[in-house]
């Protein structure tokens, strides 16, 4: 049970990371800055609970707001460029953030113990949950509550005009601009939203692993962040969740019985999935089919009643 | 740290020389991106894999060290072709994300394959001109890197010749600019792309071997930094610009070296990335990129 | 209402538009014709702000469009269609209009409900526009799945959704058969009746000659003639430049 | 398809029969091991597993472990891959703790992963308000300073670097009175290399009269960690994936120091050594980081490493140590200061089991894990491969015997044995 709950924690946190990339991918922008926002959320909320003894909710909120703020700031210059240039610009942002925390040493004496980020030695003992008597089930509950809220919000976004505008920008920027859409504003808004989501994910990550250091936030993690929505498909938020379950739940944890071959299969499976489902696991056709099936089922239900 | 103008010039020399490696990797990235407008993130990994296969062929078949520099590029070319078929060939044309993601999968796979074969241990790689270290007055110059620099110019010339003087090059350029039109004109687009991947692979394998030789040690730790450096060089040089990639390689090497001297290793990369970010925002077309205005 | 003064656009060494002047009156359908590469599409792109002009001015009701950001030109009253159809193919038909939608002046919704609301009234208006465009029963189809003619109509409807004063049609008849062209003629005339001003860039003479009030003919980025359709048809210069050789007489090829 | 299903059923049934048969025959005590078997540090996991399997086999050859009722139980192990990744290390720890099969864990590989993993354990035993994992760990590899303190459930059998480097510099000072000045560098983004260099090695050298080649360092007194930030600023450092060392090697050359310190892991140690030799820097002595006293440096740069001196807690100098080295090689790994500790750990676990007396009953696993933890905490001394291992009582750390080794024509040879 502990193990399963532990995996659920990981899946939840990575889903948030993936959803933050998903929001920006809707506008067609491939950003590797999400790991930078994730790091900001992790460090800020960690510092708040550890050094300033804040309540976890306040710390998570401020951490994610800070991440969103930096996303907003970096969005304006970065989103002027597209494609490969944006990839590289966002890599540089993430690396700058990572290296900032690599250099950050902020040791404070709290209740007789030196705590806080200690540059290379990492930021240890972010133990708010365990120290405040949270059972693992509570932690999982909190993480999944946040995941559900974010997923619902993103699902709802797809029901209103803002969502259509995001996808319009993602499909054809020129046509969107000619339809009166302020491209910069839409992209920066998506970046900011993504920053907030990644930030809260980072805060939850730091508190559920109790330790972060700059090695946690390397570009590899940013690659994972964009992998989830791409592998899952951009038609629906569920796709990202599916992809996280596929990668974290199935390939990384589920294939443990394969022993040494697990890590080799990892890359091969990704290649295979992309060749078989280039639009992602949950592509437009599948979504349409599921909708049809659902409506059939509900109609059938009505007929019976 | 104390330093004077001599140190600055010296680290410029060091940086530009080591930048030759970045230039070579950037050249391959540029070639593929220029041809397909798609990103092959497994490229640096395939270069390192080429260097590894070169090295292993030495121990397995007992070949002379020089053969590593021949077998490495060949293997890397083969890997390039496989990558093309596995990650790009059968993907829908308009979809940029699927091949990108597949190439990330390939990056993971190649990396783990290397790690599986070597346990991830660093391996000694034969040096070229191990004793060539010149002192020019106050300045020290690495002979092997001078040679690498020479290679990067020669390879740039060869690639330019191939692109602008041969039928293959014509096909590559045509395919790059108007894939559909090129197809209609009877240019075998898949064969052209395959050739580009092989060529880029061979280049990358050569760069991988030269990198391994100049560091002296080969390790899977090299792939990620090399991937990032390759991307940086490609964009700074201007997408698809051959000479841009070369110049950008030197520039990135020099910037690293200078910031290392002036600000120390902990802050070195912060400044390099800050500079890169500003450069991208202020000059998004790169050093030699053409402005794309008409569709 | 639209006044173009000494408009110049260079691409490197190419003078795509080279000193263009014309005025479009309120409520008229104005034709811009010329051989391939004469700078017609570039002119549309300059008016919409896709490119910034090298020199010259574009005034809409006396306001300099050059000072207005491209996306704000829609609010200033300019909408367009594209030569090669550019729909939001991943969105449904009605969502395409939703994205471009502007409420009637005086009935604008607030910022929040504009972005995050699902006003049924607006949905009804969109449906009306779809009916007008003959797409009423396709509202929930994906735009990318429509037939070619339907895509053209949807693009036109999307341009109309932003309630423009001036609508720029960039070769709307390209690739259409003659029945579709006839239908398009009716639509352009209907738009004129609704009070919109139309700038029509076109090769297809059947369309141009039937719907335009006045025409400017471009060659090598310069205007070579201006007048009513009849005057243009009889203009010697135009015939030389445009219908110059017998092989090029069929203007419908683009 | 039908055939396939049949096959599965047959094999499942036979597996069931086999396991139940085994359960009747004898009690098993399971030890869980985990570490990096994927990623650049794969060799760590391979070496640990190789030694673990040899150690478990040895215990069983000797009859197994003695339980409370005097019967003998068979020892089993399983080894998982946790890469060098905090999330995976935590996942494996949770899995092992939850499955209720293994009595104790040995892992994980990286200090960063260990720091995170230890953090999800209960900080203090009997603190009912603390919901952390309650499962004993006896780590073999993660060397970074002070990790075992994170939880009272975590113990380490890793070399004690402050002690080792103190003795090393004393020995150097005694035997080489002509050596006076030192200079060096570290891979700053690697917690272990950086911490050991800036807080331990340089201070120990200062304590024994060595002076910094480029002038005195502010705040450096010889006490552990004194002036460590200034030490880093005065050194010429690199990062763990760097490939170019021109600037650093030049600084090393200019320092003209008698002794150079290279505190980093094999990849950059080799890169730096190769650049030094390219620039024809010939110091009178080079001192390295404990973790580099492994076979990897010999694979990467045997020629350039010639003469480098490193203190280490493992070398095949005793009969037992030589045997472990041979067994590790037979199992496809190498015994080094990290993996050899696994052998000692298995033996320590056997000893603790026999000291506290457990039943091996799966239903009692939680109580017996606690007994093992208390047994480990109470253990003051045990036999290691090189001699007696003692314990730092309140920290869960070990004090291990050590030797000084030097790279000599392709292998690490013991040049001094302070035991």
Coordinates of N, CA, C and O in Angstrom, one line a residue, chain A residues 58-167:
Chain A
X58 N -0.1 27.8 2.5 CA 0.4 29.1 2.2 C 1.7 29.0 1.4 O 1.9 29.8 0.4
X59 N 2.6 28.1 1.8 CA 3.9 28.0 1.1 C 3.7 27.5 -0.3 O 4.3 28.0 -1.2
X60 N 2.8 26.5 -0.5 CA 2.6 26.0 -1.9 C 2.0 27.1 -2.7 O 2.4 27.3 -3.9
X61 N 1.1 27.9 -2.2 CA 0.4 29.0 -2.9 C 1.5 30.0 -3.3 O 1.5 30.4 -4.5
X62 N 2.3 30.5 -2.4 CA 3.3 31.5 -2.8 C 4.3 30.9 -3.7 O 4.7 31.6 -4.7
X63 N 4.7 29.7 -3.5 CA 5.7 29.0 -4.4 C 5.2 29.0 -5.8 O 5.9 29.4 -6.8
X64 N 3.9 28.6 -6.0 CA 3.4 28.6 -7.4 C 3.2 29.9 -7.9 O 3.4 30.2 -9.1
X65 N 2.8 30.9 -7.1 CA 2.7 32.3 -7.6 C 4.0 32.8 -8.1 O 4.1 33.5 -9.1
X66 N 5.0 32.5 -7.3 CA 6.4 33.0 -7.7 C 6.8 32.4 -9.0 O 7.3 33.1 -9.9
X67 N 6.5 31.1 -9.2 CA 6.8 30.4 -10.4 C 6.1 31.0 -11.6 O 6.6 31.3 -12.7
X68 N 4.8 31.3 -11.3 CA 4.0 32.0 -12.3 C 4.5 33.3 -12.7 O 4.5 33.7 -13.9
X69 N 4.9 34.1 -11.7 CA 5.5 35.4 -11.9 C 6.7 35.3 -12.8 O 6.8 36.1 -13.8
X70 N 7.6 34.4 -12.5 CA 8.8 34.3 -13.3 C 8.4 33.8 -14.8 O 9.0 34.2 -15.7
X71 N 7.4 33.0 -14.8 CA 7.0 32.5 -16.2 C 6.5 33.7 -17.0 O 6.8 33.9 -18.1
X72 N 5.7 34.6 -16.3 CA 5.2 35.8 -16.9 C 6.4 36.7 -17.4 O 6.4 37.1 -18.5
X73 N 7.4 36.9 -16.5 CA 8.5 37.7 -16.8 C 9.3 37.2 -18.0 O 9.7 37.9 -18.9
X74 N 9.6 35.9 -18.0 CA 10.4 35.3 -19.0 C 9.6 35.1 -20.3 O 10.2 35.0 -21.4
X75 N 8.3 35.0 -20.2 CA 7.4 34.8 -21.3 C 7.6 35.8 -22.4 O 7.7 35.5 -23.6
X76 N 7.6 37.1 -22.0 CA 7.6 38.2 -22.9 C 8.8 38.1 -23.9 O 8.6 38.1 -25.1
X77 N 10.0 38.1 -23.4 CA 11.1 38.0 -24.3 C 11.2 36.6 -25.0 O 11.4 36.5 -26.2
X78 N 11.0 35.5 -24.2 CA 11.2 34.2 -24.8 C 10.2 33.9 -25.9 O 10.6 33.3 -26.9
X79 N 9.0 34.3 -25.7 CA 8.0 33.8 -26.7 C 8.0 34.7 -28.0 O 7.2 34.5 -28.9
X80 N 8.9 35.6 -28.1 CA 9.1 36.3 -29.3 C 9.7 35.3 -30.4 O 9.6 35.6 -31.6
X81 N 10.4 34.3 -29.9 CA 11.0 33.4 -30.8 C 10.2 32.1 -30.8 O 9.5 31.8 -29.8
X82 N 10.4 31.3 -31.8 CA 9.6 30.1 -32.0 C 10.5 28.9 -32.2 O 11.6 29.0 -32.5
X83 N 9.8 27.7 -32.2 CA 10.5 26.5 -32.6 C 11.8 26.2 -31.9 O 11.8 26.3 -30.7
X84 N 12.8 25.9 -32.7 CA 14.1 25.5 -32.1 C 14.6 26.6 -31.2 O 15.2 26.4 -30.2
X85 N 14.4 27.9 -31.7 CA 15.0 29.0 -30.9 C 14.3 29.0 -29.5 O 14.9 29.3 -28.5
X86 N 13.0 28.8 -29.5 CA 12.3 28.8 -28.2 C 12.8 27.7 -27.3 O 13.0 27.8 -26.1
X87 N 13.1 26.5 -27.9 CA 13.6 25.4 -27.2 C 14.9 25.8 -26.5 O 15.1 25.6 -25.3
X88 N 15.8 26.4 -27.3 CA 17.1 26.8 -26.7 C 16.9 27.9 -25.7 O 17.6 27.9 -24.6
X89 N 16.1 28.9 -26.0 CA 15.9 30.0 -25.1 C 15.3 29.5 -23.7 O 15.8 29.9 -22.7
X90 N 14.4 28.5 -23.8 CA 13.9 28.0 -22.5 C 14.8 27.1 -21.8 O 14.8 27.0 -20.6
X91 N 15.7 26.4 -22.6 CA 16.7 25.6 -21.9 C 17.6 26.6 -21.1 O 18.0 26.3 -20.0
X92 N 18.0 27.7 -21.8 CA 18.8 28.6 -21.0 C 18.2 29.1 -19.8 O 18.8 29.3 -18.7
X93 N 16.9 29.4 -19.8 CA 16.2 29.9 -18.6 C 16.2 28.8 -17.5 O 16.6 29.1 -16.4
X94 N 15.9 27.6 -17.9 CA 15.9 26.5 -16.9 C 17.3 26.3 -16.3 O 17.4 26.1 -15.1
X95 N 18.3 26.4 -17.1 CA 19.7 26.2 -16.6 C 20.1 27.4 -15.7 O 20.7 27.2 -14.7
X96 N 19.7 28.6 -16.1 CA 20.0 29.7 -15.2 C 19.3 29.5 -13.8 O 20.0 29.7 -12.8
X97 N 18.1 29.1 -13.8 CA 17.4 28.9 -12.6 C 18.1 27.8 -11.8 O 18.4 27.9 -10.6
X98 N 18.4 26.7 -12.5 CA 19.1 25.6 -11.8 C 20.4 26.1 -11.2 O 20.8 25.8 -10.0
X99 N 21.2 26.8 -12.0 CA 22.5 27.2 -11.5 C 22.4 28.3 -10.4 O 23.3 28.3 -9.5
X100 N 21.3 29.0 -10.4 CA 21.1 29.9 -9.3 C 20.9 29.2 -8.0 O 21.6 29.5 -7.0
X101 N 20.1 28.1 -8.1 CA 19.9 27.3 -6.8 C 21.2 26.5 -6.5 O 21.4 26.2 -5.3
X102 N 22.0 26.2 -7.5 CA 23.2 25.5 -7.3 C 24.1 26.4 -6.5 O 24.9 26.0 -5.6
X103 N 24.1 27.7 -6.7 CA 24.9 28.7 -6.0 C 24.3 29.2 -4.7 O 24.9 29.8 -3.9
X104 N 23.0 28.9 -4.5 CA 22.3 29.4 -3.4 C 22.6 28.7 -2.1 O 22.3 27.5 -1.9
X105 N 23.2 29.4 -1.1 CA 23.4 28.8 0.2 C 22.7 29.8 1.2 O 23.1 30.9 1.3
X106 N 21.7 29.3 1.9 CA 21.0 30.1 2.8 C 20.7 29.3 4.0 O 19.7 28.6 4.1
X107 N 21.7 29.3 4.9 CA 21.6 28.5 6.1 C 21.1 29.3 7.3 O 21.7 30.3 7.6
X108 N 20.1 28.8 7.9 CA 19.5 29.5 9.0 C 19.3 28.6 10.2 O 19.1 27.4 10.0
X109 N 19.5 29.1 11.4 CA 19.4 28.3 12.6 C 17.9 28.3 13.0 O 17.4 29.3 13.5
X110 N 17.2 27.2 12.9 CA 15.9 27.1 13.4 C 15.8 26.0 14.5 O 16.1 24.9 14.2
X111 N 15.4 26.5 15.6 CA 15.3 25.5 16.8 C 16.6 24.8 17.0 O 16.6 23.6 17.2
X112 N 17.7 25.5 16.9 CA 19.0 24.8 17.2 C 19.6 24.0 16.1 O 20.6 23.4 16.2
X113 N 18.9 23.9 14.9 CA 19.4 23.1 13.8 C 19.6 24.0 12.6 O 18.8 24.9 12.3
X114 N 20.8 23.9 11.9 CA 21.0 24.6 10.7 C 20.2 24.0 9.6 O 20.3 22.8 9.3
X115 N 19.3 24.8 9.0 CA 18.5 24.3 7.9 C 18.6 25.2 6.7 O 19.1 26.4 6.8
X116 N 18.0 24.8 5.6 CA 17.9 25.7 4.4 C 18.8 25.1 3.3 O 19.6 24.2 3.5
X117 N 18.6 25.7 2.1 CA 19.4 25.2 1.0 C 20.9 25.4 1.2 O 21.3 26.5 1.7
X118 N 21.7 24.4 0.8 CA 23.1 24.5 1.1 C 23.9 24.2 -0.2 O 24.6 23.2 -0.4
X119 N 23.7 25.0 -1.2 CA 24.2 24.9 -2.6 C 24.4 23.4 -3.0 O 23.4 22.7 -3.1
X120 N 25.6 23.0 -3.3 CA 25.8 21.6 -3.8 C 25.3 20.6 -2.9 O 25.0 19.5 -3.3
X121 N 25.4 20.8 -1.6 CA 25.0 19.8 -0.6 C 23.5 19.6 -0.6 O 23.0 18.7 0.1
X122 N 22.8 20.4 -1.3 CA 21.4 20.2 -1.4 C 20.6 20.8 -0.3 O 21.1 21.4 0.6
X123 N 19.3 20.7 -0.4 CA 18.3 21.3 0.5 C 17.6 20.1 1.2 O 16.8 19.5 0.6
X124 N 18.1 19.8 2.4 CA 17.7 18.6 3.1 C 16.5 18.9 4.0 O 16.2 20.0 4.4
X125 N 15.9 17.8 4.4 CA 14.9 17.8 5.5 C 13.7 18.8 5.3 O 13.4 19.6 6.1
X126 N 13.1 18.7 4.1 CA 11.9 19.4 3.9 C 10.8 18.5 4.4 O 10.1 17.9 3.6
X127 N 10.7 18.4 5.7 CA 9.9 17.3 6.3 C 8.6 17.8 6.9 O 8.1 17.3 7.9
X128 N 7.9 18.8 6.3 CA 6.7 19.3 6.8 C 5.7 18.2 7.1 O 5.1 18.1 8.1
X129 N 5.5 17.4 6.1 CA 4.4 16.3 6.1 C 4.6 15.4 7.3 O 3.8 15.2 8.2
X130 N 5.8 14.8 7.3 CA 6.1 13.8 8.3 C 6.1 14.4 9.7 O 5.6 13.9 10.7
X131 N 6.7 15.6 9.8 CA 6.8 16.3 11.1 C 5.5 16.8 11.6 O 5.3 17.0 12.8
X132 N 4.5 16.9 10.8 CA 3.2 17.4 11.2 C 2.2 16.3 11.2 O 1.0 16.5 11.2
X133 N 2.6 15.0 11.3 CA 1.8 13.9 11.4 C 0.9 13.6 10.3 O -0.1 12.9 10.4
X134 N 1.3 14.0 9.1 CA 0.5 13.7 7.9 C 0.7 12.2 7.6 O 1.9 11.8 7.4
X135 N -0.3 11.4 7.4 CA -0.1 10.1 6.9 C 0.1 10.2 5.4 O -0.3 11.1 4.8
X136 N 0.7 9.1 4.9 CA 0.9 9.1 3.4 C -0.3 9.3 2.6 O -0.3 10.0 1.6
X137 N -1.4 8.7 3.1 CA -2.7 8.9 2.4 C -3.1 10.3 2.3 O -3.7 10.7 1.3
X138 N -2.8 11.1 3.3 CA -3.1 12.5 3.3 C -2.3 13.2 2.2 O -2.8 14.1 1.5
X139 N -1.0 12.9 2.1 CA -0.2 13.5 1.2 C -0.7 13.2 -0.2 O -0.8 14.1 -1.1
X140 N -1.0 11.9 -0.5 CA -1.5 11.5 -1.8 C -2.8 12.2 -2.0 O -3.0 12.7 -3.1
X141 N -3.6 12.4 -1.0 CA -4.9 13.1 -1.2 C -4.7 14.5 -1.6 O -5.3 15.0 -2.5
X142 N -3.7 15.2 -0.9 CA -3.5 16.6 -1.3 C -3.0 16.7 -2.7 O -3.5 17.5 -3.5
X143 N -2.0 15.8 -3.1 CA -1.4 15.9 -4.4 C -2.5 15.7 -5.4 O -2.7 16.5 -6.4
X144 N -3.4 14.7 -5.2 CA -4.4 14.4 -6.2 C -5.5 15.3 -6.2 O -6.2 15.5 -7.3
X145 N -5.8 16.0 -5.1 CA -6.7 17.0 -5.1 C -6.3 18.2 -6.0 O -7.0 18.6 -6.8
X146 N -5.0 18.5 -5.9 CA -4.4 19.6 -6.7 C -4.5 19.1 -8.2 O -4.9 19.9 -9.1
X147 N -4.1 17.9 -8.5 CA -4.1 17.4 -9.8 C -5.5 17.5 -10.4 O -5.7 17.9 -11.5
X148 N -6.5 17.1 -9.6 CA -7.9 17.1 -10.1 C -8.4 18.5 -10.4 O -9.0 18.8 -11.4
X149 N -8.0 19.4 -9.4 CA -8.4 20.8 -9.7 C -7.8 21.3 -10.9 O -8.5 21.9 -11.8
X150 N -6.5 21.1 -11.1 CA -5.8 21.6 -12.3 C -6.4 20.9 -13.6 O -6.7 21.6 -14.6
X151 N -6.7 19.6 -13.5 CA -7.3 18.9 -14.7 C -8.6 19.5 -15.0 O -9.0 19.7 -16.2
X152 N -9.4 19.7 -14.0 CA -10.8 20.2 -14.2 C -10.7 21.6 -14.8 O -11.4 21.9 -15.7
X153 N -9.8 22.4 -14.3 CA -9.6 23.8 -14.8 C -9.2 23.7 -16.3 O -9.8 24.5 -17.1
X154 N -8.3 22.8 -16.6 CA -7.9 22.8 -18.0 C -9.0 22.2 -18.9 O -9.2 22.6 -20.1
X155 N -9.8 21.3 -18.3 CA -10.9 20.7 -19.1 C -11.9 21.8 -19.4 O -12.4 22.0 -20.5
X156 N -12.2 22.6 -18.3 CA -13.2 23.7 -18.4 C -12.7 24.7 -19.4 O -13.5 25.2 -20.2
X157 N -11.4 25.0 -19.4 CA -10.8 25.9 -20.3 C -11.1 25.5 -21.8 O -11.4 26.4 -22.6
X158 N -11.2 24.2 -22.0 CA -11.5 23.8 -23.4 C -12.9 24.0 -23.7 O -13.3 23.8 -24.9
X159 N -13.8 24.2 -22.7 CA -15.2 24.4 -23.0 C -15.5 25.9 -23.3 O -16.6 26.2 -23.8
X160 N -14.6 26.8 -22.9 CA -14.9 28.2 -23.1 C -14.0 28.8 -24.3 O -13.2 28.1 -24.8
X161 N -14.3 30.0 -24.6 CA -13.6 30.6 -25.8 C -12.1 30.6 -25.6 O -11.3 30.4 -26.6
X162 N -11.6 30.9 -24.4 CA -10.2 30.9 -24.2 C -9.5 29.7 -24.7 O -8.4 29.7 -25.3
X163 N -10.1 28.5 -24.4 CA -9.5 27.3 -24.9 C -9.4 27.2 -26.4 O -8.4 26.8 -27.0
X164 N -10.5 27.6 -27.0 CA -10.5 27.6 -28.5 C -9.4 28.5 -29.1 O -8.8 28.2 -30.0
X165 N -9.3 29.6 -28.4 CA -8.2 30.6 -28.8 C -6.9 30.0 -28.7 O -6.0 30.1 -29.6
X166 N -6.6 29.3 -27.6 CA -5.3 28.7 -27.4 C -5.0 27.7 -28.5 O -3.9 27.7 -29.1
X167 N -6.0 26.8 -28.8 CA -5.8 25.8 -29.8 C -5.7 26.5 -31.2 O -4.9 26.0 -32.1

